[in-house]
Amino acid sequence: MRCPYCRHPDSRVVDSREADDGQLIRRRRSCPECGKRFTTVEEAVLAVVKRSGVTEPFSRTKIIGGVRKACQGRPVDEDSIALLAQKVEETVRAKGAAEIPSHDVGLAILGPLRDLDEVAYLRFASVYRSFDSLADFEQEIETLRAAARAREGAGVDDAATAAGRTH
Ligand SMILES: [Zn+2]
């Protein structure tokens, strides 16, 4: 690995350690030319398989772009979008597969986006699930309303918890 300080074409690994439960390896490197130290991170490339069969590396930037588009004009800040993209990456990487269908990436976006902004969620879901009639929107809105009612009724933030109550 080339030294980022003096551009010397070689460097020496002085320390390697696993991070993120073994998902990453951080290497501390030392330049034999200028003596400076720097860190590199190694992780497995996560491939996203598109419907056409074409694969491309998972990109958090792409997630951010798609979600930002859905959030246009909504009171959602950039930090929340970045955090959502981070959550999505954690979700898809946690599956432990080397390849993941793009469909599953979309699915991982829907949950956290619904919590972030319901209008943005509807926009994203309408594209992702190919809504083609008003009835599709109506059904999705009804689901959102039911979840909101469950939240209010139970007085908790977690709709899933509320829905799971037996009395
Ligand atoms: Zn150097």
Short mmCIF file of C-alpha atoms and ligand atoms in Angstrom, two decimals:
data_model
loop_
_atom_site.label_atom_id
_atom_site.label_comp_id
_atom_site.label_asym_id
_atom_site.label_seq_id
_atom_site.Cartn_x
_atom_site.Cartn_y
_atom_site.Cartn_z
CA MET A 1 0.00 0.00 0.00
CA ARG A 2 1.35 3.39 -1.08
CA CYS A 3 2.20 5.87 1.70
CA PRO A 4 -0.41 8.68 1.71
CA TYR A 5 2.19 11.16 3.06
CA CYS A 6 5.21 10.77 0.80
CA ARG A 7 3.77 8.49 -1.93
CA HIS A 8 6.45 5.86 -1.28
CA PRO A 9 5.08 2.77 -3.09
CA ASP A 10 5.41 0.39 -0.15
CA SER A 11 4.55 0.20 3.55
CA ARG A 12 4.88 -2.28 6.38
CA VAL A 13 2.04 -3.67 8.50
CA VAL A 14 2.82 -3.13 12.18
CA ASP A 15 -0.50 -4.23 13.66
CA SER A 16 -3.73 -5.98 12.50
CA ARG A 17 -6.90 -6.22 14.46
CA GLU A 18 -10.48 -7.23 13.86
CA ALA A 19 -13.29 -4.76 14.35
CA ASP A 20 -17.08 -4.90 14.13
CA ASP A 21 -17.25 -8.57 15.16
CA GLY A 22 -14.73 -9.65 12.57
CA GLN A 23 -16.43 -7.83 9.67
CA LEU A 24 -13.45 -5.52 9.29
CA ILE A 25 -9.73 -5.75 9.70
CA ARG A 26 -7.86 -2.59 10.56
CA ARG A 27 -4.17 -2.54 9.78
CA ARG A 28 -1.73 -0.07 11.21
CA ARG A 29 0.99 0.56 8.63
CA SER A 30 4.33 2.25 8.76
CA CYS A 31 6.18 3.89 5.86
CA PRO A 32 9.84 2.82 5.63
CA GLU A 33 10.65 6.03 3.74
CA CYS A 34 9.16 8.86 5.88
CA GLY A 35 8.40 6.85 9.03
CA LYS A 36 4.79 8.06 9.26
CA ARG A 37 1.98 5.72 10.26
CA PHE A 38 -1.48 5.30 8.78
CA THR A 39 -4.43 2.91 9.05
CA THR A 40 -6.15 0.85 6.37
CA VAL A 41 -9.44 -1.00 6.65
CA GLU A 42 -10.21 -4.21 4.86
CA GLU A 43 -13.74 -5.56 4.50
CA ALA A 44 -15.53 -8.00 2.21
CA VAL A 45 -17.23 -6.39 -0.77
CA LEU A 46 -20.99 -6.76 -0.50
CA ALA A 47 -22.47 -7.25 -3.96
CA VAL A 48 -25.98 -6.09 -4.79
CA VAL A 49 -27.68 -8.17 -7.49
CA LYS A 50 -30.05 -6.12 -9.61
CA ARG A 51 -33.19 -7.55 -11.19
CA SER A 52 -31.35 -7.71 -14.52
CA GLY A 53 -28.76 -10.00 -12.91
CA VAL A 54 -26.06 -7.31 -13.01
CA THR A 55 -24.13 -7.00 -9.74
CA GLU A 56 -22.63 -3.84 -8.28
CA PRO A 57 -20.91 -3.12 -4.97
CA PHE A 58 -23.22 -2.02 -2.15
CA SER A 59 -23.11 1.75 -1.90
CA ARG A 60 -24.28 3.75 1.09
CA THR A 61 -24.12 6.86 -1.10
CA LYS A 62 -26.70 5.32 -3.43
CA ILE A 63 -29.04 4.62 -0.51
CA ILE A 64 -28.65 8.23 0.65
CA GLY A 65 -29.43 9.47 -2.88
CA GLY A 66 -32.61 7.40 -3.16
CA VAL A 67 -33.87 8.30 0.30
CA ARG A 68 -33.03 11.99 -0.18
CA LYS A 69 -35.15 12.00 -3.34
CA ALA A 70 -38.09 10.51 -1.44
CA CYS A 71 -37.61 13.10 1.33
CA GLN A 72 -37.64 16.13 -1.02
CA GLY A 73 -39.53 19.01 0.59
CA ARG A 74 -39.97 17.06 3.83
CA PRO A 75 -38.63 18.19 7.23
CA VAL A 76 -35.90 15.55 7.26
CA ASP A 77 -32.27 16.57 7.80
CA GLU A 78 -29.18 15.12 6.16
CA ASP A 79 -27.96 13.54 9.40
CA SER A 80 -31.15 11.50 9.72
CA ILE A 81 -30.78 10.29 6.14
CA ALA A 82 -27.12 9.36 6.75
CA LEU A 83 -28.13 7.51 9.92
CA LEU A 84 -30.86 5.64 8.04
CA ALA A 85 -28.37 4.59 5.35
CA GLN A 86 -26.03 3.35 8.07
CA LYS A 87 -28.85 1.29 9.59
CA VAL A 88 -29.67 -0.18 6.18
CA GLU A 89 -26.05 -1.17 5.63
CA GLU A 90 -25.90 -2.79 9.07
CA THR A 91 -29.11 -4.71 8.32
CA VAL A 92 -27.95 -6.07 4.97
CA ARG A 93 -24.42 -6.86 6.20
CA ALA A 94 -25.85 -8.65 9.24
CA LYS A 95 -27.33 -11.25 6.87
CA GLY A 96 -23.76 -12.37 6.35
CA ALA A 97 -24.20 -13.05 2.63
CA ALA A 98 -21.66 -12.02 0.00
CA GLU A 99 -24.46 -11.11 -2.41
CA ILE A 100 -27.82 -9.56 -1.71
CA PRO A 101 -30.74 -8.93 -4.11
CA SER A 102 -31.46 -5.22 -4.67
CA HIS A 103 -35.03 -6.05 -3.63
CA ASP A 104 -33.80 -6.88 -0.11
CA VAL A 105 -31.93 -3.58 0.07
CA GLY A 106 -35.19 -1.76 -0.73
CA LEU A 107 -36.95 -3.80 1.92
CA ALA A 108 -34.34 -2.81 4.50
CA ILE A 109 -34.99 0.87 3.67
CA LEU A 110 -38.78 0.73 4.11
CA GLY A 111 -38.92 0.13 7.88
CA PRO A 112 -36.59 2.90 9.05
CA LEU A 113 -37.98 5.30 6.41
CA ARG A 114 -41.51 4.78 7.74
CA ASP A 115 -40.27 5.74 11.21
CA LEU A 116 -38.53 8.80 9.76
CA ASP A 117 -41.25 10.33 7.59
CA GLU A 118 -44.53 8.76 6.48
CA VAL A 119 -44.89 10.84 3.32
CA ALA A 120 -41.35 10.01 2.18
CA TYR A 121 -42.10 6.37 3.02
CA LEU A 122 -45.22 6.41 0.81
CA ARG A 123 -43.27 7.93 -2.07
CA PHE A 124 -40.51 5.35 -1.76
CA ALA A 125 -42.93 2.43 -1.30
CA SER A 126 -44.98 3.48 -4.33
CA VAL A 127 -41.91 3.16 -6.54
CA TYR A 128 -40.40 0.15 -4.81
CA ARG A 129 -43.63 -1.84 -4.72
CA SER A 130 -44.77 -0.50 -8.12
CA PHE A 131 -48.09 0.91 -6.90
CA ASP A 132 -50.28 1.23 -9.97
CA SER A 133 -53.62 2.30 -8.55
CA LEU A 134 -55.14 4.57 -5.90
CA ALA A 135 -56.24 1.42 -4.10
CA ASP A 136 -52.57 0.53 -3.51
CA PHE A 137 -52.01 3.92 -1.87
CA GLU A 138 -55.23 3.63 0.14
CA GLN A 139 -54.21 0.26 1.47
CA GLU A 140 -50.75 1.48 2.45
CA ILE A 141 -52.18 4.59 4.12
CA GLU A 142 -54.66 2.44 6.04
CA THR A 143 -51.75 0.30 7.29
CA LEU A 144 -49.93 3.45 8.42
CA ARG A 145 -53.05 4.73 10.19
CA ALA A 146 -53.60 1.41 11.94
CA ALA A 147 -49.99 1.46 13.17
CA ALA A 148 -50.45 5.05 14.40
CA ARG A 149 -53.67 4.09 16.20
CA ALA A 150 -51.94 1.14 17.84
CA ARG A 151 -49.16 3.47 19.02
CA GLU A 152 -51.61 5.97 20.49
CA GLY A 153 -53.79 3.28 22.05
CA ALA A 154 -50.90 1.65 23.81
CA GLY A 155 -49.11 4.88 24.66
CA VAL A 156 -45.80 3.55 23.43
CA ASP A 157 -43.59 4.42 20.49
CA ASP A 158 -43.28 0.93 19.16
CA ALA A 159 -46.21 -0.11 17.00
CA ALA A 160 -44.97 -3.69 16.82
CA THR A 161 -45.04 -3.95 20.61
CA ALA A 162 -48.52 -2.47 20.68
CA ALA A 163 -49.80 -4.86 18.01
CA GLY A 164 -48.36 -7.81 19.91
CA ARG A 165 -50.26 -7.06 23.12
CA THR A 166 -52.82 -9.68 24.04
CA HIS A 167 -55.00 -7.64 26.37
ZN ZN B 1 5.95 7.88 3.59
#
